[in-house]
CSV table of N, CA and C in Angstrom, one decimal:
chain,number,residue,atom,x,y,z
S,22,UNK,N,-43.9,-85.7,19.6
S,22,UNK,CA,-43.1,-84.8,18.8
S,22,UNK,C,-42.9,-83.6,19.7
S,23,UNK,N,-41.5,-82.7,19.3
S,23,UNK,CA,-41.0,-82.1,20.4
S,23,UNK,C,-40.9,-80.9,19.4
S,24,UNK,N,-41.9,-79.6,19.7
S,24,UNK,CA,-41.6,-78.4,19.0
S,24,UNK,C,-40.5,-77.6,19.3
S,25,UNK,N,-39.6,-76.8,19.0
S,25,UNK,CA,-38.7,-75.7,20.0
S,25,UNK,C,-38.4,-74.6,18.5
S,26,UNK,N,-37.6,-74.2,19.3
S,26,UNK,CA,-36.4,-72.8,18.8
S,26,UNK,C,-35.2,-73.4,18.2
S,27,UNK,N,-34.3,-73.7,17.3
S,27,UNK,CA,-33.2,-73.9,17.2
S,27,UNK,C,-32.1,-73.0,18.2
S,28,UNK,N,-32.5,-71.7,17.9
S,28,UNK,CA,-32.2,-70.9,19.5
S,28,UNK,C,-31.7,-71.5,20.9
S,29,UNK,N,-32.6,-72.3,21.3
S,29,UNK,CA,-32.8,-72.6,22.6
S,29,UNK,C,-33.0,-74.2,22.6
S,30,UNK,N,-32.6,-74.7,22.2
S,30,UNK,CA,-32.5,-76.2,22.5
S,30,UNK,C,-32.1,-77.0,23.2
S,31,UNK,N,-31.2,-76.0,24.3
S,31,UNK,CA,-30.9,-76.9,25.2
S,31,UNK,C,-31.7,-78.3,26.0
S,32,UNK,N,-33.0,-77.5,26.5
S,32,UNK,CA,-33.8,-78.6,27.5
S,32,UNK,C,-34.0,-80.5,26.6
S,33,UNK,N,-33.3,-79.8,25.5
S,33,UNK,CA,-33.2,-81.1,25.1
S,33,UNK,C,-32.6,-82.2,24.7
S,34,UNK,N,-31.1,-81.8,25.1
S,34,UNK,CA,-30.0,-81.8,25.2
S,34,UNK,C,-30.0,-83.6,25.9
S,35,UNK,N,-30.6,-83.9,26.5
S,35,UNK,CA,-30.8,-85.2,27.6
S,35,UNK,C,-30.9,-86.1,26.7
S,36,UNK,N,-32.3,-85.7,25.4
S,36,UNK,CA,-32.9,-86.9,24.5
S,36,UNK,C,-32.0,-88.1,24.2
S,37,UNK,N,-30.5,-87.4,23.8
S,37,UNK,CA,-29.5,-88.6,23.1
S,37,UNK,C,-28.5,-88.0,23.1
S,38,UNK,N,-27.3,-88.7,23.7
S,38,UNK,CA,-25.8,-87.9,24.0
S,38,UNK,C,-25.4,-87.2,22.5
S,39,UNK,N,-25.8,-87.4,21.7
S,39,UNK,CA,-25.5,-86.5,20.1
S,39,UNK,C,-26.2,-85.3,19.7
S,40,UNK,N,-27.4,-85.1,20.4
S,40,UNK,CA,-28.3,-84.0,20.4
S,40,UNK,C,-27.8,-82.2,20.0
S,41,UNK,N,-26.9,-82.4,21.9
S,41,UNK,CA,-25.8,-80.9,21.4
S,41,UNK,C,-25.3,-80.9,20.3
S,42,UNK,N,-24.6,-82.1,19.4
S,42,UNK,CA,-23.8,-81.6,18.5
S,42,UNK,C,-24.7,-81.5,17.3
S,43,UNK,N,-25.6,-82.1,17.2
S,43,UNK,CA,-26.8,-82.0,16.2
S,43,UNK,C,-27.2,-80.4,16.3
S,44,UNK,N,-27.5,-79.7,17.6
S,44,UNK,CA,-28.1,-78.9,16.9
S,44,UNK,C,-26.9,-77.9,17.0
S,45,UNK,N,-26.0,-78.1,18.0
S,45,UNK,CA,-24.8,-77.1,17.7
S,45,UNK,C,-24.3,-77.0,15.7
S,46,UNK,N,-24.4,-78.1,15.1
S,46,UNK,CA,-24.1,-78.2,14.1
S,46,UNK,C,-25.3,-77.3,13.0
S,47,UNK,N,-26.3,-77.6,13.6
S,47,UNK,CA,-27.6,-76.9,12.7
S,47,UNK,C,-27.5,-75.6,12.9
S,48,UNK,N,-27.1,-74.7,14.2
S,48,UNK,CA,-27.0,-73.6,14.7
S,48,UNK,C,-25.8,-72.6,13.3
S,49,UNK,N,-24.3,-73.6,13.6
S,49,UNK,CA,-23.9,-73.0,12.7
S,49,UNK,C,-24.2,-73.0,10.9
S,50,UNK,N,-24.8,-73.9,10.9
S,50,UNK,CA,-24.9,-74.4,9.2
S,50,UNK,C,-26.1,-74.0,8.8
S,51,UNK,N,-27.4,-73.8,9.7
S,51,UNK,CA,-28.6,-73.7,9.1
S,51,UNK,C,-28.8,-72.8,8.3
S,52,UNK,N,-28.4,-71.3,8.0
S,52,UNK,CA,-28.5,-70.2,6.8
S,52,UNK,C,-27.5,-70.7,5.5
S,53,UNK,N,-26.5,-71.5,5.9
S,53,UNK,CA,-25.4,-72.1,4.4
S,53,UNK,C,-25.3,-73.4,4.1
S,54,UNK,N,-26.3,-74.3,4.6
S,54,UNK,CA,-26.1,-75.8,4.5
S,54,UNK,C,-26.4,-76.0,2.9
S,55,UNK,N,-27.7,-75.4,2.6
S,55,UNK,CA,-27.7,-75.2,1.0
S,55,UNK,C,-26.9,-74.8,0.1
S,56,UNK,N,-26.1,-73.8,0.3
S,56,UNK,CA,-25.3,-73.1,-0.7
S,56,UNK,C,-24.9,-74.3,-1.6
S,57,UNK,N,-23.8,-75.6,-1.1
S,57,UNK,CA,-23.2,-76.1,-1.6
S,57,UNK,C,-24.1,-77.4,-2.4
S,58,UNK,N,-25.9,-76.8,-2.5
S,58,UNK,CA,-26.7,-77.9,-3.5
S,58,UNK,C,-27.6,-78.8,-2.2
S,59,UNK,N,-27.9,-80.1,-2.6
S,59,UNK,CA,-28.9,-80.8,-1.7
S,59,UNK,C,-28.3,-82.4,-1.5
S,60,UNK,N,-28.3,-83.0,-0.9
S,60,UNK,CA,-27.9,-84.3,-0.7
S,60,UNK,C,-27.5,-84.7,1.3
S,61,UNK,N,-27.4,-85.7,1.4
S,61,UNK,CA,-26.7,-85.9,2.8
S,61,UNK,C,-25.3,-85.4,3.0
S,62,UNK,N,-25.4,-84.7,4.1
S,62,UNK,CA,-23.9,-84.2,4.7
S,62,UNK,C,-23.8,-85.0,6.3
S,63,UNK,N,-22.4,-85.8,5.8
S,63,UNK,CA,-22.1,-86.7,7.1
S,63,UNK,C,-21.6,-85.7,8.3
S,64,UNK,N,-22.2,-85.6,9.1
S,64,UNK,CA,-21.9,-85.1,10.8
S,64,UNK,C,-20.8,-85.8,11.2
S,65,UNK,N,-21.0,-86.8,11.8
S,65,UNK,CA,-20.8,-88.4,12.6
S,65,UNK,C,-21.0,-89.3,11.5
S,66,UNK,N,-20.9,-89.8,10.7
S,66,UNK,CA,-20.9,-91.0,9.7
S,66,UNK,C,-22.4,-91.1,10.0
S,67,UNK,N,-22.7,-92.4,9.9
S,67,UNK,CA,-24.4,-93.0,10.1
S,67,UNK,C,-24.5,-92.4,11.4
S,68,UNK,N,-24.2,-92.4,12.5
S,68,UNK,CA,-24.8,-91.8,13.8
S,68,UNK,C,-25.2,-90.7,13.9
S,69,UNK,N,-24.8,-89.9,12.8
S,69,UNK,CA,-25.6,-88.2,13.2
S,69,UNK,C,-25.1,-87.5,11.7
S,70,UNK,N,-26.8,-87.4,11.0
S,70,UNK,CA,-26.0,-86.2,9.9
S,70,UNK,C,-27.7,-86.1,9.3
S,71,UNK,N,-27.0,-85.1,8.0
S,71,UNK,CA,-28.3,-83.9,8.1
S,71,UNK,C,-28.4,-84.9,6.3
S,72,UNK,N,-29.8,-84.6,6.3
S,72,UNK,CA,-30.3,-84.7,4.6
S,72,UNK,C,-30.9,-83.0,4.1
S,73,UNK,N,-29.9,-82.4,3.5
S,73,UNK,CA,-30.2,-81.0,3.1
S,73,UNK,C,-31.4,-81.5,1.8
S,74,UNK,N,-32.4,-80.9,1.5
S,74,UNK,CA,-33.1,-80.9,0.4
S,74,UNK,C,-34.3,-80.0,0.1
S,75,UNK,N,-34.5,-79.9,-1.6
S,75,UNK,CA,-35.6,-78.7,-1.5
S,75,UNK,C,-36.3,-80.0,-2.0
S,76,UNK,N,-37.8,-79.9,-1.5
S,76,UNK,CA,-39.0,-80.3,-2.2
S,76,UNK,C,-39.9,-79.8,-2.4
S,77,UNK,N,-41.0,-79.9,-3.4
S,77,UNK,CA,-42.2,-79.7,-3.3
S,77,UNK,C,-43.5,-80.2,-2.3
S,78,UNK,N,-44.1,-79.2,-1.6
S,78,UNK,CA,-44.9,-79.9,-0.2
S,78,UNK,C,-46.1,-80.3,-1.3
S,79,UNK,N,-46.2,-81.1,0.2
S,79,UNK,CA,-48.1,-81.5,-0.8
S,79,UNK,C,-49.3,-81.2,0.3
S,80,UNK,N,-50.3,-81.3,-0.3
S,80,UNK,CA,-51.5,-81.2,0.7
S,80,UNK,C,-51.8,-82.4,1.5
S,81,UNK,N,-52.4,-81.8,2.6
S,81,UNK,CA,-52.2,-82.7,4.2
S,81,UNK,C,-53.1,-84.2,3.5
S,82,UNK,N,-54.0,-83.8,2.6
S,82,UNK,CA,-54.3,-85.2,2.2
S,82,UNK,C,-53.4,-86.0,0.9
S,83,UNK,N,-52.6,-86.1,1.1
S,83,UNK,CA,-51.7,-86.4,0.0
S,83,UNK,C,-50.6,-87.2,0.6
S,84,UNK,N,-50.3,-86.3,1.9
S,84,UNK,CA,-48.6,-87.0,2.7
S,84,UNK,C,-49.5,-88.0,3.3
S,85,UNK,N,-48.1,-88.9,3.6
S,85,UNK,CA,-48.5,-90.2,4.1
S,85,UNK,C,-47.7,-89.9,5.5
S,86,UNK,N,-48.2,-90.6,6.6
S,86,UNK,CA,-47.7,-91.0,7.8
S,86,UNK,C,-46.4,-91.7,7.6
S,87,UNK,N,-44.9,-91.3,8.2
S,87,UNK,CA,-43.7,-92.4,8.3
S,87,UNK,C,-43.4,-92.4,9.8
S,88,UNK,N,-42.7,-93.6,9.7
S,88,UNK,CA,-42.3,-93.8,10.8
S,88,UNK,C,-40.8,-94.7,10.8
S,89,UNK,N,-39.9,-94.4,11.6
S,89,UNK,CA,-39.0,-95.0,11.6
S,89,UNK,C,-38.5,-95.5,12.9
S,90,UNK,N,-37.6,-96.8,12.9
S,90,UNK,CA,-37.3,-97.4,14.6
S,90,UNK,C,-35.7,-97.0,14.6
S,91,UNK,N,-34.7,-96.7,13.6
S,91,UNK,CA,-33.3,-96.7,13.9
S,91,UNK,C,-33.0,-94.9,14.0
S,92,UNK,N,-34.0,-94.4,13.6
S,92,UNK,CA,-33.5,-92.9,14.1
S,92,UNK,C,-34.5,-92.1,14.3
S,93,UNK,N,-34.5,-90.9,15.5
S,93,UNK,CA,-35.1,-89.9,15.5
S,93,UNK,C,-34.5,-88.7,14.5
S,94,UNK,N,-35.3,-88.0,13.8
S,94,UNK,CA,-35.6,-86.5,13.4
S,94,UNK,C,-35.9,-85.3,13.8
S,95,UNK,N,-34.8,-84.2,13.0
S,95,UNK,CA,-34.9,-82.9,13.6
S,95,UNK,C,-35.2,-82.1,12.4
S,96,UNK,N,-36.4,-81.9,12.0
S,96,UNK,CA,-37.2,-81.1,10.7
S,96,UNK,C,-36.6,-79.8,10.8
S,97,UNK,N,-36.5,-78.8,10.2
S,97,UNK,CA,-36.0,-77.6,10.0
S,97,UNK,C,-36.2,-76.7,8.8
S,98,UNK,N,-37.4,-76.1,8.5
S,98,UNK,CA,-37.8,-75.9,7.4
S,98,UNK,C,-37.0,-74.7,7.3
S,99,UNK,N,-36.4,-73.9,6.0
S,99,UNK,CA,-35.0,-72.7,6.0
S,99,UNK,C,-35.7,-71.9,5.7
S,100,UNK,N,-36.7,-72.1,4.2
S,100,UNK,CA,-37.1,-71.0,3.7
S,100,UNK,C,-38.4,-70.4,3.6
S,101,UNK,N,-39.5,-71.4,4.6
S,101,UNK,CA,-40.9,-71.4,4.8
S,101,UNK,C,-41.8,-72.3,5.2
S,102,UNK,N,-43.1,-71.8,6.2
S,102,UNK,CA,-43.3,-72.8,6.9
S,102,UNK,C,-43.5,-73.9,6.2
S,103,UNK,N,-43.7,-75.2,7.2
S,103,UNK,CA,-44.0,-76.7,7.3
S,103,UNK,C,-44.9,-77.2,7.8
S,104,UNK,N,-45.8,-77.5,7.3
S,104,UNK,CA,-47.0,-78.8,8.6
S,104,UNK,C,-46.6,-79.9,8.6
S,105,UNK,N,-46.8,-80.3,10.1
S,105,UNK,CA,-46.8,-81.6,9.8
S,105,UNK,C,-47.5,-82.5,10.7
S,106,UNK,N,-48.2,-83.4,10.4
S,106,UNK,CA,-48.8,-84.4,11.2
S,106,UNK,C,-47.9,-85.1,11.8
S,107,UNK,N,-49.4,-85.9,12.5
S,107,UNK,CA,-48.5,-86.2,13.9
S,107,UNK,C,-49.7,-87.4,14.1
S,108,UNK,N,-49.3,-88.6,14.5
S,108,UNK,CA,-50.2,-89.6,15.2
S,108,UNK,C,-49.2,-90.9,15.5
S,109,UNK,N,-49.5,-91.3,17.1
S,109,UNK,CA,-48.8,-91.7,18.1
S,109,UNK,C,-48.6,-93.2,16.7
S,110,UNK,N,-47.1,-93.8,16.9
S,110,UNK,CA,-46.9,-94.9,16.3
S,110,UNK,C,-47.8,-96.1,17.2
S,111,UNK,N,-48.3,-96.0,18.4
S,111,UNK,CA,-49.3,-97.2,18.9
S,111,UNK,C,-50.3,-97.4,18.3
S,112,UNK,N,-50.8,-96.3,18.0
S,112,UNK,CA,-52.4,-96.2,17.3
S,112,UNK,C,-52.5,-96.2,15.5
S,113,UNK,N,-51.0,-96.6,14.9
S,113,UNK,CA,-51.3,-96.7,13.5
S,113,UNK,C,-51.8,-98.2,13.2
S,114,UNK,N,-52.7,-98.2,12.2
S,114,UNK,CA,-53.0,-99.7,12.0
S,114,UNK,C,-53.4,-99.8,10.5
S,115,UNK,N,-53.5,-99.0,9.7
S,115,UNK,CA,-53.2,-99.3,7.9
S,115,UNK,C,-51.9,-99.0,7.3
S,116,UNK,N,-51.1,-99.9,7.5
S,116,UNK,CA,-49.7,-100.1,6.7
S,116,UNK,C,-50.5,-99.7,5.0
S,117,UNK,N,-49.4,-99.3,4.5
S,117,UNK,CA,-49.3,-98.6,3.0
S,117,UNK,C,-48.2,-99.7,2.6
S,118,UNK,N,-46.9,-99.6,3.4
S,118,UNK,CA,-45.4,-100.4,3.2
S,118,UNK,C,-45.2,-101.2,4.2
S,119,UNK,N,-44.3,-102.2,4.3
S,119,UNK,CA,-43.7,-102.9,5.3
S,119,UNK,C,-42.6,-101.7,5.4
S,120,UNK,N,-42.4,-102.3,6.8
S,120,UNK,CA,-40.7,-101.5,7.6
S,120,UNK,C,-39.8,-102.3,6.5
S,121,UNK,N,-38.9,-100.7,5.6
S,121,UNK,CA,-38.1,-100.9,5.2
S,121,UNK,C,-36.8,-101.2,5.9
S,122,UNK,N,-35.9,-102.1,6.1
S,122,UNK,CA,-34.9,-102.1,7.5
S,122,UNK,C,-33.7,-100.9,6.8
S,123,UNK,N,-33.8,-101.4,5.6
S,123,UNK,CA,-32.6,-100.3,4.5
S,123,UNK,C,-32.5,-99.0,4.8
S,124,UNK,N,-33.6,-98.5,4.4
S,124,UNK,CA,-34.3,-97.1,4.7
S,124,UNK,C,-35.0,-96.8,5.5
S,125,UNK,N,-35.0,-97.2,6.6
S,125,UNK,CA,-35.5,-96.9,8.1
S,125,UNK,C,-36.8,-96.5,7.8
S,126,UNK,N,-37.8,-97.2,7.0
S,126,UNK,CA,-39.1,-96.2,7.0
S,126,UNK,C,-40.3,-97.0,6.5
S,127,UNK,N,-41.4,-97.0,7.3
S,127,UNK,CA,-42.7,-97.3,6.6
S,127,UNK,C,-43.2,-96.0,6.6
S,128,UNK,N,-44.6,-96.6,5.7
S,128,UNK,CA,-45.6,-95.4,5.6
S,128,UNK,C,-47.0,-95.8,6.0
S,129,UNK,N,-48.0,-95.3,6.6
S,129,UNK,CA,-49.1,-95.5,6.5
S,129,UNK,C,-50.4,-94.4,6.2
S,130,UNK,N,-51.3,-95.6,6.2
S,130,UNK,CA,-52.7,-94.5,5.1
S,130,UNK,C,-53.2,-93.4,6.2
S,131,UNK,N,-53.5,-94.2,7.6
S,131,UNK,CA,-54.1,-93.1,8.7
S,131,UNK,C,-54.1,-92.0,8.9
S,132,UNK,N,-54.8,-91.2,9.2
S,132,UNK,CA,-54.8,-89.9,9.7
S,132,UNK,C,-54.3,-89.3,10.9
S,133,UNK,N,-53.5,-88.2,10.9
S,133,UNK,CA,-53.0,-87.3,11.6
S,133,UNK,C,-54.3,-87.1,12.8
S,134,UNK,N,-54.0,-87.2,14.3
S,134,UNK,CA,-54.6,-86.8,15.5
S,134,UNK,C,-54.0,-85.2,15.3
S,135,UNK,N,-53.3,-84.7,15.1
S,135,UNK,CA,-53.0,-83.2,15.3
S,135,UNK,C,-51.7,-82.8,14.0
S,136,UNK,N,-51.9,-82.2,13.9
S,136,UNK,CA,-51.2,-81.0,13.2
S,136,UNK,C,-49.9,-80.1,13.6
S,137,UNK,N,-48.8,-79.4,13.6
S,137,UNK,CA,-48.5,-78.5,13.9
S,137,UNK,C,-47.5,-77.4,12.8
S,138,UNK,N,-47.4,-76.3,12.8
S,138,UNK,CA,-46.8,-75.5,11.7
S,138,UNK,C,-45.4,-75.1,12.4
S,139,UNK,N,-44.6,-75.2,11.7
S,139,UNK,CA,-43.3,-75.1,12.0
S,139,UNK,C,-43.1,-73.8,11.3
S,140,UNK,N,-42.1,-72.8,11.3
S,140,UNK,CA,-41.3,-71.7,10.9
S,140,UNK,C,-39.8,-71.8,10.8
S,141,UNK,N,-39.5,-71.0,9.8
S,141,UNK,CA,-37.9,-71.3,9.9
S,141,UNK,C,-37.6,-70.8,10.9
S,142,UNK,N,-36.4,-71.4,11.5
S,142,UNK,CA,-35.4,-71.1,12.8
S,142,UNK,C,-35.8,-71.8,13.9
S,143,UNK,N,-37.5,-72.7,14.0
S,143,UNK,CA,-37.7,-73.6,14.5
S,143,UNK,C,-37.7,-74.9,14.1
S,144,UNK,N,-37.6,-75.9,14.7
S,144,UNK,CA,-37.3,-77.3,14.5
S,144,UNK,C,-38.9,-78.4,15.1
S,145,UNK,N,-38.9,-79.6,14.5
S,145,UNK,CA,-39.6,-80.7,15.4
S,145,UNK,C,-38.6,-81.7,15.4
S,146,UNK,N,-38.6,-81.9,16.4
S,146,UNK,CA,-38.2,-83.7,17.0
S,146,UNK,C,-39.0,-84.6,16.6
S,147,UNK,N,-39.0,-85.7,15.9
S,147,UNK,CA,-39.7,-87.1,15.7
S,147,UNK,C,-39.7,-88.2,16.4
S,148,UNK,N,-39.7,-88.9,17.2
S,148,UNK,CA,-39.2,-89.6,17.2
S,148,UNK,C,-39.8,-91.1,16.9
S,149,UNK,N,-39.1,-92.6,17.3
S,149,UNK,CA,-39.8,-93.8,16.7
S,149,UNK,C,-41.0,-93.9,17.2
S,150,UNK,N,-41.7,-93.5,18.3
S,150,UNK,CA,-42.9,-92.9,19.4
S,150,UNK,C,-43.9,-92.1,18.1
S,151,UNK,N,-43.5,-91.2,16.7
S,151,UNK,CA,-44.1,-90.3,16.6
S,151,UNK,C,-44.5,-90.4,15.2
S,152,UNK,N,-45.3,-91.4,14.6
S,152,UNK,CA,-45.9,-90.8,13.4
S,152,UNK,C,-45.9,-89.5,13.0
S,153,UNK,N,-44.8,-89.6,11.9
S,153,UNK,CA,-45.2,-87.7,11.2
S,153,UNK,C,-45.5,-88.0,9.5
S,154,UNK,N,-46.1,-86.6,9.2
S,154,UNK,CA,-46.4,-86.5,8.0
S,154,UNK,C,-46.1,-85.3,7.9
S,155,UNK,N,-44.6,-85.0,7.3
S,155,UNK,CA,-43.6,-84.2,7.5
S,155,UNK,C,-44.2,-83.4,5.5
S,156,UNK,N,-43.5,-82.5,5.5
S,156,UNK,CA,-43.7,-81.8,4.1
S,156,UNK,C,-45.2,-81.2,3.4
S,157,UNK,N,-46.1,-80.7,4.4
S,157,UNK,CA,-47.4,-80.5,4.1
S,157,UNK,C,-47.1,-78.9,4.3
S,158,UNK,N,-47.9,-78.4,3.1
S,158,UNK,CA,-47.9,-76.8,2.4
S,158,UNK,C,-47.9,-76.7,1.2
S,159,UNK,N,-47.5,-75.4,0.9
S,159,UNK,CA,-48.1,-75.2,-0.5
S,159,UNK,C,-46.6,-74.6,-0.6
S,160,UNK,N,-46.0,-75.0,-1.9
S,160,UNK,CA,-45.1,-74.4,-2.6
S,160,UNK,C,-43.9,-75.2,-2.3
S,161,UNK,N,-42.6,-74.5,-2.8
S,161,UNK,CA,-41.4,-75.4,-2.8
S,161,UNK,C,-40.3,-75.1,-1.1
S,162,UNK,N,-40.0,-75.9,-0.8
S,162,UNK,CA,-39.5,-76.0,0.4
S,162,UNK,C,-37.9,-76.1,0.8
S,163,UNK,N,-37.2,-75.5,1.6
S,163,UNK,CA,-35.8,-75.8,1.5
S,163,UNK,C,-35.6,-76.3,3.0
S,164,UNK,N,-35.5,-77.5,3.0
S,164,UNK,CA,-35.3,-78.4,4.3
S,164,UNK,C,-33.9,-78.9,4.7
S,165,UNK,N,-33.9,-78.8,6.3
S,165,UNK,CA,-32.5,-79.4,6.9
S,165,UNK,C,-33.6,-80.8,7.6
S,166,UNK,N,-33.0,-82.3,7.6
S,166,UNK,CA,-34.0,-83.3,8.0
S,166,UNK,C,-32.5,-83.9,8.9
S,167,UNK,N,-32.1,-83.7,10.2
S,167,UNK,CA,-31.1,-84.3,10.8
S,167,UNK,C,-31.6,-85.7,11.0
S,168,UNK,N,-30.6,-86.9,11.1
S,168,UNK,CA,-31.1,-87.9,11.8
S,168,UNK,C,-30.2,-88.2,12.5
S,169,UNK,N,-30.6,-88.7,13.4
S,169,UNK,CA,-29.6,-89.3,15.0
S,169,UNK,C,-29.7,-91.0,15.4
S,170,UNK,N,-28.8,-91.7,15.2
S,170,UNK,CA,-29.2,-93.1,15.2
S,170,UNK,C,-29.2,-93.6,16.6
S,171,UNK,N,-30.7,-94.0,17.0
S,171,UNK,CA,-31.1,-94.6,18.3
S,171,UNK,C,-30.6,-96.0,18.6
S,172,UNK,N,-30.5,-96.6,17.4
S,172,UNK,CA,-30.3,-98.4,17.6
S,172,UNK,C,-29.7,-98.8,16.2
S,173,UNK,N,-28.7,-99.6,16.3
S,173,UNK,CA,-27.9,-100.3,14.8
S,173,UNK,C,-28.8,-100.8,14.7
C-alpha cells in the first residue's frame, strides 16, 4: 500500500498510464465531488472512475480484509480520518467469500500485519498485492474510493 499527499502525487504517476488523470481528476473534484449526493461518477467508463460515498466506519475488529485482481484503489477520506489495514494478499489464508468476478472482490477473516491513518487531502493506493481493511473509525465518513482497471 502506497501512502502520499493528493498534493504531490506525482512519484506515482509510473504505477498505471491512468494514474495522472486519476488524481488530476481528484485534485480538481475532491472538495465538490459530494455536492451532487453519492454514487459512481464515470472518469473513463470502467477503466478509471471514482465511487463517491458516505458510510458509517466500524471498529478495526469488525472490517474484513478485501482484495481485488481487476483494479487498484485510491482511498480519500474528505471529511475525517480513516484506518485501514493492511496484510500482503500472499499471506491471506481464511476466505470469508469466494472472488466475486462481478464485483471484483473477496473478503477475508485474517488479521491486519499493520495499520495506517489516513487524513483528508491524503490518499492510499491498494493494490491486488494489498489486502486492505479500508473504513475503520469511529463515526460517519465522506469518501472518494477511485478505481483504475489493471486487467479486463
Amino acid at each position: 500500500m502506497i501512502i502520499g499527499s493528493i498534493e504531490h502525487p506525482e512519484a506515482y504517476f509510473g504505477l498505471h498510464p491512468l494514474m495522472k488523470e486519476a488524481f488530476d481528476w481528484l485534485r480538481e473534484n475532491y472538495r465538490t465531488a459530494h455536492s451532487n449526493g453519492t454514487g459512481r461518477i464515470e472518469i473513463r467508463g470502467n477503466q478509471l472512475y471514482a465511487n463517491v460515498e458516505t458510510v458509517q466506519m466500524k471498529r478495526s475488529d469488525e472490517q474484513r480484509i478485501e482484495v481485488h485482481r481487476r483494479y487498484l484503489d485510491i482511498h480519500v477520506p474528505v471529511n475525517t480520518s480513516e484506518t485501514i489495514g493492511w496484510r500482503s494478499t500472499k499471506s491471506l489464508a481464511t476466505p470469508i467469500t469466494e472472488y466475486d468476478a462481478g464485483r471484483d472482490i473477496a473478503f477475508y477473516a485474517d488479521v491486519p500485519e499493520a495499520r495506517c491513518t489516513i487524513t483528508p487531502g491524503c490518499f492510499a493506493i491498494a493494490t491486488p498485492d494489498d489486502g486492505h481493511a479500508p473504513i475503520i473509525g469511529e463515526g460517519e465518513l465522506l469518501k472518494i474510493c477511485i478505481k483504475i482497471q489493471i486487467e479486463e
